[in-house]
């Protein structure tokens, strides 16, 4: 089947012709073979070739549609530079002029020595290094080299012996030589790193001990060079740790090689999140448990500005510290480790010891149960109230100056009431347990209905009498002694009534008193 050259229908697809590239400028416009040239123009996308005259460049890089870089191939005179793309080849007459390459000049080689086994990275400085084709250590080519710029090359020294001349070769020729000495020094040996840890921010001064340090050229913490270091002697170096994380190996490098590694650990700043108990006496001496993170390796614990009397690190999350003496009020507890000092935020309160000045009432029954009001100071944080050695049945802190406590049972006698807080135990105030009074006799046991007659009550425990009753009627009375009271019988109906005496120790059992009506006439 044949198709005409001009089909009667149009395709829905269109072929778009690529634009013809153009070259507008070169930078530089002259130089030796091997010079990197920047070409500016248009339509460079998809470039397939760059030519200097008839010679194609061996390498080029398209940076954008308007710019590319190319390494000038060998050539001579002035030649037209063209760019070829799928759209065609540029036609502008933009030329590059070949100049005779100058011989490179080498001015320094750093370091100027290294181990006979080679492997040292050496920085070569000078001029005319562009297009370098070789770097040699004596007659031996460098293991590898990189042209950093027209004035700098980094090269890896090959194995060798004695002192050799380092040279650079370019299309312009071979440079002068700079001496490089192969050293037969032994590899340094590192035996200790003190301290073996420090903060992640770095800055810690570390002492390195070992042998073969005299000509040290580097100290590294992992892959990071020390911030600075000083060779003190062949066996000692002091170095400032750089910033870092985790555990790294510290090494020393000399012309003889790089030492073995010794671990150095970067420690995080400690955090104190809990203090228990969080208060204690001004005299200190109590054990306080600190909880948090990063507490391992703690070197100090402070309560405010005062160091703990002692402390024990139980784990990376717990320390027990003995509180030092302090003044009343709050202080910040901080922990110091090689990672630094914990931030403020953990508070401990120094609490003044409580003081009791009075108890009311000052006595009560041996059965207890009565409420006693205690006054004094520093009472609000009371944790215990005792009557002698026995804890109060209950107590309430009313204010910093007042407590109420329910007396527990006790044998008759006087005990000291004390209050305890985190600040310590108070002085004692006296409280007397009283046995209930006992009546043994009444005299007389009879009296008129009108009352008013004097009755002598005999018994024990009568000294603190607060009431005398005939039946339910109170009587006036006078306490003569602990065994005698005189009372005025109140009027009442004929017949017997019970006479009782009440003291803070309780109420006595009753004795019978009889009111007698007068005889009838």
Short mmCIF file of C-alpha atoms in Angstrom, two decimals, residues 188-413:
data_model
loop_
_atom_site.label_atom_id
_atom_site.label_comp_id
_atom_site.label_asym_id
_atom_site.label_seq_id
_atom_site.Cartn_x
_atom_site.Cartn_y
_atom_site.Cartn_z
CA UNK A 188 51.92 6.31 69.58
CA UNK A 189 50.28 4.31 72.36
CA UNK A 190 47.44 5.75 74.45
CA UNK A 191 46.97 4.25 77.95
CA UNK A 192 44.46 6.57 79.67
CA UNK A 193 42.07 9.46 79.14
CA UNK A 194 41.11 11.42 82.29
CA UNK A 195 38.32 12.30 82.80
CA UNK A 196 36.66 9.64 80.69
CA UNK A 197 33.48 11.63 80.21
CA UNK A 198 32.18 15.17 79.79
CA UNK A 199 29.23 17.27 78.65
CA UNK A 200 27.81 17.00 75.15
CA UNK A 201 28.67 20.67 74.62
CA UNK A 202 32.37 19.86 74.91
CA UNK A 203 34.88 22.15 76.58
CA UNK A 204 36.24 19.62 79.08
CA UNK A 205 40.04 19.59 79.48
CA UNK A 206 41.19 15.98 79.19
CA UNK A 207 44.61 14.57 80.09
CA UNK A 208 45.92 11.87 77.72
CA UNK A 209 48.67 9.55 78.98
CA UNK A 210 50.76 7.16 76.91
CA UNK A 211 53.98 7.10 74.86
CA UNK A 212 55.28 8.56 71.60
CA UNK A 213 53.40 11.87 71.85
CA UNK A 214 56.28 14.29 71.18
CA UNK A 215 55.45 15.01 67.55
CA UNK A 216 51.66 14.71 67.78
CA UNK A 217 49.89 16.34 64.85
CA UNK A 218 46.28 15.62 65.85
CA UNK A 219 44.07 14.52 68.72
CA UNK A 220 40.61 13.29 67.78
CA UNK A 221 37.45 12.45 69.69
CA UNK A 222 35.91 9.98 67.29
CA UNK A 223 36.12 11.66 63.89
CA UNK A 224 36.18 15.17 65.38
CA UNK A 225 39.41 17.00 66.07
CA UNK A 226 39.99 18.24 69.61
CA UNK A 227 39.13 21.93 70.00
CA UNK A 228 42.80 22.38 70.94
CA UNK A 229 45.61 20.32 72.42
CA UNK A 230 49.02 20.82 74.03
CA UNK A 231 51.87 18.31 74.00
CA UNK A 232 53.16 18.47 77.58
CA UNK A 233 55.74 15.72 77.13
CA UNK A 234 56.32 12.53 75.20
CA UNK A 235 53.91 10.83 77.62
CA UNK A 236 51.29 13.53 78.27
CA UNK A 237 48.91 15.65 76.19
CA UNK A 238 46.14 17.94 77.42
CA UNK A 239 43.25 18.34 74.98
CA UNK A 240 39.96 20.24 75.02
CA UNK A 241 37.08 17.95 74.06
CA UNK A 242 34.91 19.14 71.16
CA UNK A 243 31.11 18.83 71.20
CA UNK A 244 29.79 15.31 70.63
CA UNK A 245 27.37 12.55 71.62
CA UNK A 246 27.58 8.99 72.88
CA UNK A 247 30.85 7.15 73.42
CA UNK A 248 33.75 7.86 71.03
CA UNK A 249 37.36 6.72 70.75
CA UNK A 250 40.08 9.25 71.58
CA UNK A 251 43.20 8.88 69.39
CA UNK A 252 46.54 10.62 68.95
CA UNK A 253 48.20 10.95 65.53
CA UNK A 254 51.93 11.51 65.01
CA UNK A 255 54.17 11.02 61.95
CA UNK A 256 54.48 7.43 63.17
CA UNK A 257 50.77 6.80 62.76
CA UNK A 258 47.57 6.89 64.82
CA UNK A 259 47.32 5.39 68.29
CA UNK A 260 44.85 2.90 69.67
CA UNK A 261 41.58 4.39 70.88
CA UNK A 262 40.45 4.98 74.48
CA UNK A 263 36.70 5.50 75.10
CA UNK A 264 35.36 8.94 76.07
CA UNK A 265 31.66 9.31 76.85
CA UNK A 266 29.58 12.42 76.21
CA UNK A 267 27.16 12.76 79.10
CA UNK A 268 23.82 14.57 79.05
CA UNK A 269 23.00 17.25 81.64
CA UNK A 270 21.36 15.62 84.72
CA UNK A 271 17.71 16.30 85.58
CA UNK A 272 16.34 16.17 89.14
CA UNK A 273 12.57 15.57 89.01
CA UNK A 274 11.78 14.47 92.58
CA UNK A 275 12.92 15.14 96.16
CA UNK A 276 11.57 12.92 98.98
CA UNK A 277 11.07 13.99 101.66
CA UNK A 278 10.95 17.55 100.35
CA UNK A 279 11.43 19.14 103.78
CA UNK A 280 13.53 18.64 106.88
CA UNK A 281 15.06 20.26 109.99
CA UNK A 282 17.42 23.24 110.01
CA UNK A 283 20.04 20.97 111.57
CA UNK A 284 20.07 18.74 108.47
CA UNK A 285 21.20 15.15 108.83
CA UNK A 286 18.13 13.55 107.27
CA UNK A 287 18.37 11.28 104.23
CA UNK A 288 16.72 12.65 101.07
CA UNK A 289 16.03 10.53 97.96
CA UNK A 290 16.56 12.35 94.66
CA UNK A 291 15.05 10.93 91.47
CA UNK A 292 15.62 12.01 87.88
CA UNK A 293 17.77 11.12 84.87
CA UNK A 294 21.46 11.28 84.01
CA UNK A 295 22.51 11.01 87.67
CA UNK A 296 25.24 8.38 87.15
CA UNK A 297 28.73 9.68 87.81
CA UNK A 298 27.47 12.48 90.07
CA UNK A 299 30.37 14.43 91.55
CA UNK A 300 28.37 16.75 93.84
CA UNK A 301 24.92 17.37 95.30
CA UNK A 302 23.96 20.83 96.55
CA UNK A 303 21.14 22.08 98.78
CA UNK A 304 21.12 25.70 97.72
CA UNK A 305 24.77 26.73 97.78
CA UNK A 306 25.72 24.13 100.41
CA UNK A 307 27.08 20.70 99.50
CA UNK A 308 25.24 17.66 100.85
CA UNK A 309 26.92 16.15 103.91
CA UNK A 310 27.27 12.96 101.86
CA UNK A 311 25.54 11.21 98.97
CA UNK A 312 25.32 7.79 97.33
CA UNK A 313 24.48 7.17 93.66
CA UNK A 314 22.13 4.18 93.57
CA UNK A 315 21.48 4.26 89.80
CA UNK A 316 21.33 6.70 86.86
CA UNK A 317 17.87 7.65 88.16
CA UNK A 318 18.33 7.77 91.94
CA UNK A 319 20.63 9.32 94.57
CA UNK A 320 20.37 9.33 98.37
CA UNK A 321 21.84 12.50 99.89
CA UNK A 322 22.20 13.62 103.51
CA UNK A 323 20.90 17.18 103.88
CA UNK A 324 23.37 19.71 105.31
CA UNK A 325 22.55 22.41 107.87
CA UNK A 326 20.36 25.17 106.40
CA UNK A 327 18.26 28.24 107.14
CA UNK A 328 14.45 28.14 107.26
CA UNK A 329 12.90 28.35 103.80
CA UNK A 330 13.14 26.75 100.34
CA UNK A 331 16.39 25.90 98.51
CA UNK A 332 17.08 24.35 95.09
CA UNK A 333 18.58 20.87 95.01
CA UNK A 334 21.10 20.40 92.19
CA UNK A 335 23.19 17.45 91.04
CA UNK A 336 26.53 17.92 89.27
CA UNK A 337 27.88 15.25 86.89
CA UNK A 338 30.49 15.32 84.11
CA UNK A 339 27.53 16.34 81.92
CA UNK A 340 27.01 19.56 83.90
CA UNK A 341 24.69 20.77 86.67
CA UNK A 342 20.96 20.06 86.76
CA UNK A 343 18.70 23.02 86.08
CA UNK A 344 16.85 24.59 89.06
CA UNK A 345 13.39 23.27 89.79
CA UNK A 346 13.73 20.63 92.53
CA UNK A 347 12.86 22.36 95.81
CA UNK A 348 13.64 21.32 99.40
CA UNK A 349 12.26 23.20 102.42
CA UNK A 350 14.17 23.74 105.64
CA UNK A 351 11.58 23.77 108.44
CA UNK A 352 12.13 25.30 111.91
CA UNK A 353 11.46 22.94 114.86
CA UNK A 354 8.02 23.35 116.49
CA UNK A 355 7.68 25.11 119.86
CA UNK A 356 4.92 24.51 122.46
CA UNK A 357 4.11 27.19 125.02
CA UNK A 358 0.88 25.95 126.68
CA UNK A 359 -1.72 23.20 126.92
CA UNK A 360 -5.36 23.73 127.93
CA UNK A 361 -6.68 22.01 129.95
CA UNK A 362 -3.52 20.86 131.71
CA UNK A 363 -5.12 17.70 133.11
CA UNK A 364 -7.70 15.08 132.25
CA UNK A 365 -9.02 11.60 133.10
CA UNK A 366 -6.91 8.48 132.81
CA UNK A 367 -9.46 7.22 130.31
CA UNK A 368 -8.45 10.00 127.91
CA UNK A 369 -10.84 11.23 125.26
CA UNK A 370 -10.79 14.90 126.22
CA UNK A 371 -9.70 17.57 123.72
CA UNK A 372 -6.54 19.54 124.61
CA UNK A 373 -5.64 22.79 122.87
CA UNK A 374 -1.88 23.29 122.32
CA UNK A 375 -0.44 26.70 121.50
CA UNK A 376 3.04 27.57 120.23
CA UNK A 377 4.74 28.17 116.87
CA UNK A 378 5.71 26.25 113.68
CA UNK A 379 2.85 23.80 114.27
CA UNK A 380 1.05 23.82 110.90
CA UNK A 381 3.11 20.94 109.45
CA UNK A 382 2.66 18.68 112.49
CA UNK A 383 2.98 14.98 111.69
CA UNK A 384 2.53 13.65 115.25
CA UNK A 385 1.39 14.67 118.74
CA UNK A 386 2.32 12.51 121.73
CA UNK A 387 1.27 12.42 125.38
CA UNK A 388 4.43 11.01 126.88
CA UNK A 389 5.29 8.06 124.63
CA UNK A 390 1.70 7.54 123.48
CA UNK A 391 0.33 9.09 120.28
CA UNK A 392 -2.70 11.31 120.60
CA UNK A 393 -5.95 9.59 119.65
CA UNK A 394 -6.19 12.25 116.92
CA UNK A 395 -5.02 15.81 116.28
CA UNK A 396 -5.79 18.77 114.04
CA UNK A 397 -3.44 21.60 112.97
CA UNK A 398 -5.69 24.64 113.38
CA UNK A 399 -2.97 27.14 112.43
CA UNK A 400 0.76 27.59 112.64
CA UNK A 401 0.28 28.54 116.32
CA UNK A 402 -2.44 26.09 117.46
CA UNK A 403 -3.17 22.37 117.53
CA UNK A 404 -6.07 20.46 119.06
CA UNK A 405 -5.38 16.91 120.21
CA UNK A 406 -7.54 14.20 121.76
CA UNK A 407 -5.77 12.72 124.80
CA UNK A 408 -5.20 8.96 124.72
CA UNK A 409 -5.74 6.78 127.83
CA UNK A 410 -2.87 6.63 130.33
CA UNK A 411 -1.97 5.79 133.90
CA UNK A 412 -2.37 8.55 136.47
CA UNK A 413 0.52 10.97 136.56
#
